N, CA, C and O atoms as a MOPAC input file, in Angstrom:
PM7 MOZYME 1SCF
protein

 N    -15.86200 1     7.39800 1     4.21300 1
 C    -15.87400 1     6.00600 1     4.64300 1
 C    -17.00800 1     5.80800 1     5.65100 1
 O    -17.27400 1     6.66700 1     6.49300 1
 N    -17.66200 1     4.66100 1     5.54200 1
 C    -18.70500 1     4.36900 1     6.52100 1
 C    -18.12600 1     3.59400 1     7.70700 1
 O    -16.95200 1     3.22300 1     7.71100 1
 N    -18.96400 1     3.36100 1     8.70000 1
 C    -18.50900 1     2.70600 1     9.93200 1
 C    -17.94900 1     1.31200 1     9.65900 1
 O    -16.92200 1     0.94100 1    10.22700 1
 N    -18.59800 1     0.55000 1     8.81100 1
 C    -18.12400 1    -0.80700 1     8.51200 1
 C    -16.73500 1    -0.77800 1     7.86800 1
 O    -15.88000 1    -1.60000 1     8.19900 1
 N    -16.51200 1     0.15300 1     6.96000 1
 C    -15.20700 1     0.27000 1     6.31000 1
 C    -14.13200 1     0.67700 1     7.31600 1
 O    -13.01100 1     0.17000 1     7.27800 1
 N    -14.47900 1     1.58500 1     8.20300 1
 C    -13.52300 1     1.99700 1     9.23600 1
 C    -13.18500 1     0.83800 1    10.16300 1
 O    -12.03200 1     0.66500 1    10.55700 1
 N    -14.18600 1     0.05200 1    10.50700 1
 C    -13.93900 1    -1.11700 1    11.36300 1
 C    -13.06400 1    -2.14700 1    10.66500 1
 O    -12.23500 1    -2.79400 1    11.30600 1
 N    -13.24100 1    -2.30500 1     9.36700 1
 C    -12.37600 1    -3.21600 1     8.61100 1
 C    -10.93500 1    -2.72900 1     8.63100 1
 O    -10.00700 1    -3.53100 1     8.73400 1
 N    -10.74500 1    -1.41700 1     8.53200 1
 C     -9.38900 1    -0.85800 1     8.62300 1
 C     -8.78400 1    -1.15300 1     9.98600 1
 O     -7.61800 1    -1.53500 1    10.08500 1
 N     -9.58900 1    -0.97100 1    11.05300 1
 C     -9.11500 1    -1.28400 1    12.40900 1
 C     -8.74100 1    -2.76100 1    12.51300 1
 O     -7.71400 1    -3.09800 1    13.10100 1
 N     -9.56700 1    -3.64500 1    11.94800 1
 C     -9.27200 1    -5.08500 1    11.97400 1
 C     -7.94400 1    -5.39600 1    11.28900 1
 O     -7.17700 1    -6.22700 1    11.77600 1
 N     -7.66700 1    -4.74400 1    10.17300 1
 C     -6.39900 1    -4.94500 1     9.46900 1
 C     -5.22600 1    -4.45200 1    10.31200 1
 O     -4.18800 1    -5.10900 1    10.39400 1
 N     -5.40000 1    -3.31100 1    10.92500 1
 C     -4.34500 1    -2.76700 1    11.79200 1
 C     -4.12000 1    -3.68800 1    12.98400 1
 O     -2.97800 1    -3.94300 1    13.36800 1
 N     -5.20900 1    -4.18600 1    13.57100 1
 C     -5.09100 1    -5.09900 1    14.71000 1
 C     -4.32700 1    -6.36300 1    14.33000 1
 O     -3.50600 1    -6.85300 1    15.10600 1
 N     -4.59500 1    -6.89000 1    13.14100 1
 C     -3.88200 1    -8.09500 1    12.69100 1
 C     -2.38500 1    -7.81300 1    12.58300 1
 O     -1.56400 1    -8.65200 1    12.95300 1
 N     -2.03700 1    -6.65000 1    12.08500 1
 C     -0.62200 1    -6.27500 1    11.98500 1
 C     -0.00900 1    -6.07900 1    13.37100 1
 O      1.13200 1    -6.47400 1    13.61100 1
 N     -0.76300 1    -5.47200 1    14.27500 1
 C     -0.27200 1    -5.29900 1    15.64800 1
 C     -0.00600 1    -6.65200 1    16.30800 1
 O      0.99400 1    -6.82000 1    17.00600 1
 N     -0.89700 1    -7.60900 1    16.08900 1
 C     -0.71100 1    -8.94900 1    16.65300 1
 C      0.55800 1    -9.58600 1    16.09400 1
 O      1.35600 1   -10.14900 1    16.84200 1
 N      0.73800 1    -9.49500 1    14.79100 1
 C      1.94200 1   -10.05800 1    14.16200 1
 C      3.20300 1    -9.41900 1    14.73700 1
 O      4.16600 1   -10.11600 1    15.05400 1
 N      3.19500 1    -8.10600 1    14.86900 1
 C      4.36100 1    -7.39700 1    15.38500 1
 C      4.58300 1    -7.68000 1    16.87200 1
 O      5.72400 1    -7.78200 1    17.32200 1
 N      3.50600 1    -7.80700 1    17.62400 1
 C      3.63900 1    -8.14000 1    19.04600 1
 C      4.30600 1    -9.50800 1    19.20600 1
 O      5.21700 1    -9.66900 1    20.01800 1
 N      3.85300 1   -10.48100 1    18.43700 1
 C      4.45500 1   -11.81200 1    18.52600 1
 C      5.92700 1   -11.77900 1    18.13300 1
 O      6.75700 1   -12.44100 1    18.75600 1
 N      6.24200 1   -11.01600 1    17.10900 1
 C      7.63800 1   -10.87400 1    16.69400 1
 C      8.44900 1   -10.23000 1    17.80900 1
 O      9.56600 1   -10.66300 1    18.09600 1
 N      7.89400 1    -9.19900 1    18.43900 1
 C      8.58500 1    -8.51300 1    19.53400 1
 C      8.83800 1    -9.46800 1    20.69900 1
 O      9.91700 1    -9.46500 1    21.29200 1
 N      7.83100 1   -10.28500 1    21.02000 1
 C      7.98100 1   -11.22400 1    22.13300 1
 C      9.02400 1   -12.29300 1    21.81300 1
 O      9.74600 1   -12.73200 1    22.70800 1
 N      9.11300 1   -12.71500 1    20.56000 1
 C     10.15000 1   -13.68200 1    20.16900 1
 C     11.54300 1   -13.08500 1    20.36400 1
 O     12.43800 1   -13.75600 1    20.87600 1
 N     11.72500 1   -11.85300 1    19.96700 1
 C     13.01900 1   -11.19000 1    20.15100 1
 C     13.28900 1   -10.98300 1    21.64100 1
 O     14.42500 1   -11.12700 1    22.09400 1
 N     12.25900 1   -10.64900 1    22.39100 1
 C     12.40700 1   -10.48100 1    23.83500 1
 C     12.89200 1   -11.78100 1    24.48900 1
 O     13.70100 1   -11.74800 1    25.41600 1
 N     12.40100 1   -12.91000 1    24.00600 1
 C     12.84900 1   -14.20900 1    24.51800 1
 C     14.33000 1   -14.43200 1    24.20300 1
 O     15.07200 1   -14.96200 1    25.03000 1
 N     14.75000 1   -14.03100 1    23.01800 1
 C     16.17000 1   -14.13500 1    22.66500 1
 C     17.01500 1   -13.26100 1    23.58700 1
 O     18.09900 1   -13.66100 1    24.01400 1
 N     16.51400 1   -12.07600 1    23.88700 1
 C     17.21800 1   -11.17400 1    24.80100 1
 C     17.32200 1   -11.81700 1    26.17500 1
 O     18.36300 1   -11.72600 1    26.82600 1
 N     16.25300 1   -12.46600 1    26.62200 1
 C     16.26600 1   -13.12500 1    27.93100 1
 C     17.34100 1   -14.20300 1    27.98200 1
 O     18.06900 1   -14.31700 1    28.96900 1
 N     17.43700 1   -14.98400 1    26.92900 1
 C     18.46600 1   -16.03700 1    26.89700 1
 C     19.86900 1   -15.42300 1    26.91500 1
 O     20.75900 1   -15.93200 1    27.59700 1
 N     20.06300 1   -14.34800 1    26.17900 1
 C     21.35900 1   -13.66500 1    26.17000 1
 C     21.69000 1   -13.15300 1    27.57400 1
 O     22.79500 1   -13.35400 1    28.07800 1
 N     20.72200 1   -12.49600 1    28.18700 1
 C     20.94700 1   -11.94300 1    29.52400 1
 C     21.26600 1   -13.05000 1    30.52600 1
 O     22.12600 1   -12.88700 1    31.39100 1
 N     20.56700 1   -14.17600 1    30.40200 1
 C     20.81500 1   -15.29000 1    31.30600 1
 C     22.23100 1   -15.83700 1    31.11900 1
 O     22.92900 1   -16.11000 1    32.09500 1
 N     22.64800 1   -15.99500 1    29.87100 1
 C     23.98300 1   -16.51900 1    29.58200 1
 C     25.08200 1   -15.58600 1    30.07400 1
 O     26.16900 1   -16.03800 1    30.43200 1
 N     24.79900 1   -14.28500 1    30.09200 1
 C     25.80100 1   -13.29900 1    30.46100 1
 C     25.56400 1   -12.68600 1    31.84500 1
 O     26.14700 1   -11.65900 1    32.19300 1
 N     24.70200 1   -13.33600 1    32.61800 1
 C     24.40800 1   -12.90100 1    33.99000 1
 C     24.03000 1   -11.42300 1    34.06800 1
 O     24.50700 1   -10.69300 1    34.93600 1
 N     23.16800 1   -10.99800 1    33.15000 1
 C     22.69700 1    -9.61600 1    33.13700 1
 C     21.29300 1    -9.55700 1    33.74100 1
 O     20.52100 1   -10.50700 1    33.61400 1
 N     20.96800 1    -8.45400 1    34.38900 1
 C     19.62300 1    -8.34600 1    34.97200 1
 C     18.56700 1    -8.19800 1    33.88000 1
 O     18.82500 1    -7.64800 1    32.80900 1
 N     17.37600 1    -8.70200 1    34.18000 1
 C     16.25200 1    -8.56200 1    33.25600 1
 C     15.83700 1    -7.10300 1    33.15600 1
 O     15.64000 1    -6.57900 1    32.05900 1
 N     15.70600 1    -6.45200 1    34.29900 1
 C     15.19800 1    -5.08100 1    34.35100 1
 C     16.32400 1    -4.08800 1    34.10300 1
 O     17.34800 1    -4.11600 1    34.78700 1
 N     16.13400 1    -3.21900 1    33.12900 1
 C     17.10900 1    -2.18400 1    32.78300 1
 C     16.36500 1    -0.84300 1    32.72800 1
 O     15.93600 1    -0.40800 1    31.66000 1
 N     16.21700 1    -0.19500 1    33.89100 1
 C     15.41500 1     1.03700 1    33.94100 1
 C     15.95300 1     2.14800 1    33.03800 1
 O     15.16700 1     2.91700 1    32.48400 1
 N     17.24200 1     2.24700 1    32.88200 1
 C     17.80600 1     3.28700 1    32.01000 1
 C     17.38200 1     3.04900 1    30.55800 1
 O     17.02100 1     3.99300 1    29.85500 1
 N     17.42400 1     1.81300 1    30.11700 1
 C     17.00400 1     1.47000 1    28.74700 1
 C     15.52000 1     1.79400 1    28.55400 1
 O     15.12800 1     2.33500 1    27.52000 1
 N     14.70200 1     1.46300 1    29.54600 1
 C     13.27100 1     1.72600 1    29.42200 1
 C     12.98700 1     3.23100 1    29.37000 1
 O     12.16100 1     3.67600 1    28.57300 1
 N     13.65600 1     4.00500 1    30.20000 1
 C     13.47800 1     5.46700 1    30.16900 1
 C     13.88900 1     6.02300 1    28.80700 1
 O     13.19300 1     6.85500 1    28.22500 1
 N     15.03300 1     5.54800 1    28.31100 1
 C     15.52300 1     5.99600 1    27.00700 1
 C     14.50700 1     5.66300 1    25.90900 1
 O     14.21300 1     6.49700 1    25.05300 1
 N     13.98100 1     4.45400 1    25.94200 1
 C     13.02000 1     4.02300 1    24.92900 1
 C     11.71900 1     4.81800 1    25.02700 1
 O     11.14700 1     5.18500 1    24.00100 1
 N     11.24200 1     5.08900 1    26.24600 1
 C     10.02700 1     5.89200 1    26.41000 1
 C     10.21300 1     7.29400 1    25.85900 1
 O      9.31900 1     7.83400 1    25.20700 1
 N     11.36800 1     7.88300 1    26.11900 1
 C     11.66400 1     9.20900 1    25.56700 1
 C     11.67700 1     9.16500 1    24.03400 1
 O     11.15300 1    10.05800 1    23.36900 1
 N     12.28000 1     8.11900 1    23.49800 1
 C     12.39200 1     7.97100 1    22.04500 1
 C     11.01700 1     7.83400 1    21.38900 1
 O     10.71900 1     8.53100 1    20.41900 1
 N     10.18500 1     6.94500 1    21.91400 1
 C      8.88000 1     6.73800 1    21.27700 1
 C      7.95800 1     7.93300 1    21.47700 1
 O      7.14300 1     8.24200 1    20.60800 1
 N      8.08100 1     8.60300 1    22.61000 1
 C      7.25400 1     9.79200 1    22.85500 1
 C      7.57100 1    10.89300 1    21.85400 1
 O      6.69400 1    11.67500 1    21.48600 1
 N      8.81200 1    10.95400 1    21.41900 1
 C      9.21200 1    11.96100 1    20.45400 1
 C      8.75600 1    11.67700 1    19.03600 1
 O      8.91400 1    12.51900 1    18.15100 1
 N      8.19200 1    10.49800 1    18.81200 1
 C      7.79100 1    10.10800 1    17.45900 1
 C      6.28900 1    10.20800 1    17.21100 1
 O      5.82100 1     9.88400 1    16.11900 1
 N      5.52900 1    10.65400 1    18.21200 1
 C      4.07500 1    10.71100 1    18.04900 1
 C      3.56600 1    12.13400 1    18.20300 1
 O      4.25900 1    13.01000 1    18.72100 1
 N      2.35100 1    12.34400 1    17.74600 1
 C      1.70700 1    13.65000 1    17.88000 1
 C      1.58500 1    14.00900 1    19.35400 1
 O      1.51000 1    13.14100 1    20.22400 1
 N      1.56700 1    15.29300 1    19.60400 1
 C      1.52000 1    15.78700 1    20.99100 1
 C      0.40000 1    15.13200 1    21.79900 1
 O      0.62600 1    14.73800 1    22.94300 1
 N     -0.77000 1    15.00900 1    21.24700 1
 C     -1.89100 1    14.44200 1    21.98200 1
 C     -1.78000 1    12.95600 1    22.26700 1
 O     -2.59000 1    12.41200 1    23.01800 1
 N     -0.79600 1    12.28900 1    21.68400 1
 C     -0.65300 1    10.83900 1    21.85200 1
 C      0.51700 1    10.44400 1    22.75000 1
 O      0.72500 1     9.25600 1    23.00000 1
 N      1.27000 1    11.40100 1    23.23100 1
 C      2.48700 1    11.08900 1    24.00500 1
 C      2.18600 1    10.25900 1    25.25800 1
 O      2.87300 1     9.27300 1    25.52300 1
 N      1.18000 1    10.64300 1    26.01700 1
 C      0.84600 1     9.89400 1    27.23600 1
 C      0.37800 1     8.48300 1    26.88900 1
 O      0.68200 1     7.52800 1    27.60300 1
 N     -0.35800 1     8.36200 1    25.79500 1
 C     -0.87100 1     7.04400 1    25.40400 1
 C      0.25300 1     6.12200 1    24.94500 1
 O      0.26600 1     4.93800 1    25.28000 1
 N      1.19000 1     6.66500 1    24.18200 1
 C      2.28700 1     5.81800 1    23.70100 1
 C      3.18900 1     5.41100 1    24.86700 1
 O      3.72800 1     4.30400 1    24.88000 1
 N      3.35300 1     6.30400 1    25.84100 1
 C      4.13100 1     5.94900 1    27.03600 1
 C      3.44400 1     4.83800 1    27.81800 1
 O      4.10300 1     3.91800 1    28.30400 1
 N      2.12400 1     4.92000 1    27.93900 1
 C      1.37500 1     3.87400 1    28.64200 1
 C      1.47200 1     2.54800 1    27.90000 1
 O      1.66000 1     1.49800 1    28.51400 1
 N      1.34400 1     2.60100 1    26.57600 1
 C      1.42500 1     1.38800 1    25.77800 1
 C      2.79100 1     0.72600 1    25.90700 1
 O      2.87800 1    -0.48200 1    26.12500 1
 N      3.85000 1     1.50500 1    25.77600 1
 C      5.18400 1     0.92200 1    25.84800 1
 C      5.54600 1     0.49000 1    27.26200 1
 O      6.27800 1    -0.48400 1    27.43700 1
 N      5.05300 1     1.18800 1    28.26300 1
 C      5.27700 1     0.73800 1    29.64300 1
 C      4.65700 1    -0.63700 1    29.85200 1
 O      5.24800 1    -1.50000 1    30.50100 1
 N      3.46800 1    -0.83600 1    29.30300 1
 C      2.82400 1    -2.14600 1    29.39600 1
 C      3.61000 1    -3.19500 1    28.61100 1
 O      3.78200 1    -4.31500 1    29.09100 1
 N      4.08300 1    -2.85900 1    27.43000 1
 C      4.90900 1    -3.79100 1    26.65300 1
 C      6.16400 1    -4.18900 1    27.42400 1
 O      6.54700 1    -5.35900 1    27.43800 1
 N      6.80300 1    -3.20700 1    28.06700 1
 C      7.99900 1    -3.51200 1    28.85800 1
 C      7.67100 1    -4.46400 1    29.99500 1
 O      8.41800 1    -5.40600 1    30.26100 1
 N      6.55100 1    -4.21500 1    30.66600 1
 C      6.14700 1    -5.07100 1    31.78700 1
 C      5.88300 1    -6.49600 1    31.30300 1
 O      6.32800 1    -7.45600 1    31.93300 1
 N      5.17400 1    -6.63600 1    30.20900 1
 C      4.89300 1    -7.96100 1    29.64900 1
 C      6.19200 1    -8.65000 1    29.24700 1
 O      6.37400 1    -9.83700 1    29.51800 1
 N      7.08300 1    -7.92400 1    28.61200 1
 C      8.37100 1    -8.49300 1    28.19200 1
 C      9.19700 1    -8.93500 1    29.39800 1
 O      9.80700 1   -10.00400 1    29.37400 1
 N      9.21900 1    -8.11600 1    30.45600 1
 C      9.97300 1    -8.50600 1    31.65700 1
 C      9.42400 1    -9.78400 1    32.26000 1
 O     10.18700 1   -10.67800 1    32.62600 1
 N      8.10100 1    -9.87800 1    32.36700 1
 C      7.49800 1   -11.10700 1    32.92700 1
 C      7.85200 1   -12.31400 1    32.07700 1
 O      8.16400 1   -13.38200 1    32.60400 1
 N      7.80500 1   -12.14400 1    30.76300 1
 C      8.14900 1   -13.24400 1    29.86400 1
 C      9.62700 1   -13.61300 1    30.02200 1
 O      9.96800 1   -14.79500 1    30.07400 1
 N     10.49800 1   -12.61200 1    30.09900 1
 C     11.92800 1   -12.87900 1    30.25300 1
 C     12.21500 1   -13.57900 1    31.58200 1
 O     13.06900 1   -14.46200 1    31.65300 1
 N     11.50500 1   -13.18500 1    32.62100 1
 C     11.71400 1   -13.80900 1    33.94000 1
 C     11.30100 1   -15.27700 1    33.93500 1
 O     11.82700 1   -16.07600 1    34.71000 1
 N     10.36200 1   -15.63100 1    33.06300 1
 C      9.88800 1   -17.02500 1    33.00200 1
 C     10.82900 1   -17.91900 1    32.19900 1
 O     10.69400 1   -19.14300 1    32.22100 1
 N     11.76800 1   -17.31900 1    31.50000 1
 C     12.69100 1   -18.10800 1    30.65100 1
 C     13.89800 1   -18.54600 1    31.46000 1
 O     14.78500 1   -19.21600 1    30.93100 1

C-alpha cells in the first residue's frame, strides 16, 4: 500500500471513530439523566478503574498505556458533559 492508500484507510477509521464517539456521548447523556433522576453522583471512580482494567486487557502490550490515556480522556469528557445536563 502506498501513503495515499494508507491515509484513506485512516480517514475511514476516523469517520467510524467520530460516529462511535457521538453514539457514546448520546448514551452518556442518557446516563446523566438517569443519575440525576436517581440522585446518583456523576463521578464513579470504581467504575472507571474497572473499565480501564478491562480495556487495557483487550489491547496489545505496547498499546496499554495509550488505551488507558484515551479512555481516561473519554471519561473526563463524558463527566463534563454529564455535569452540564
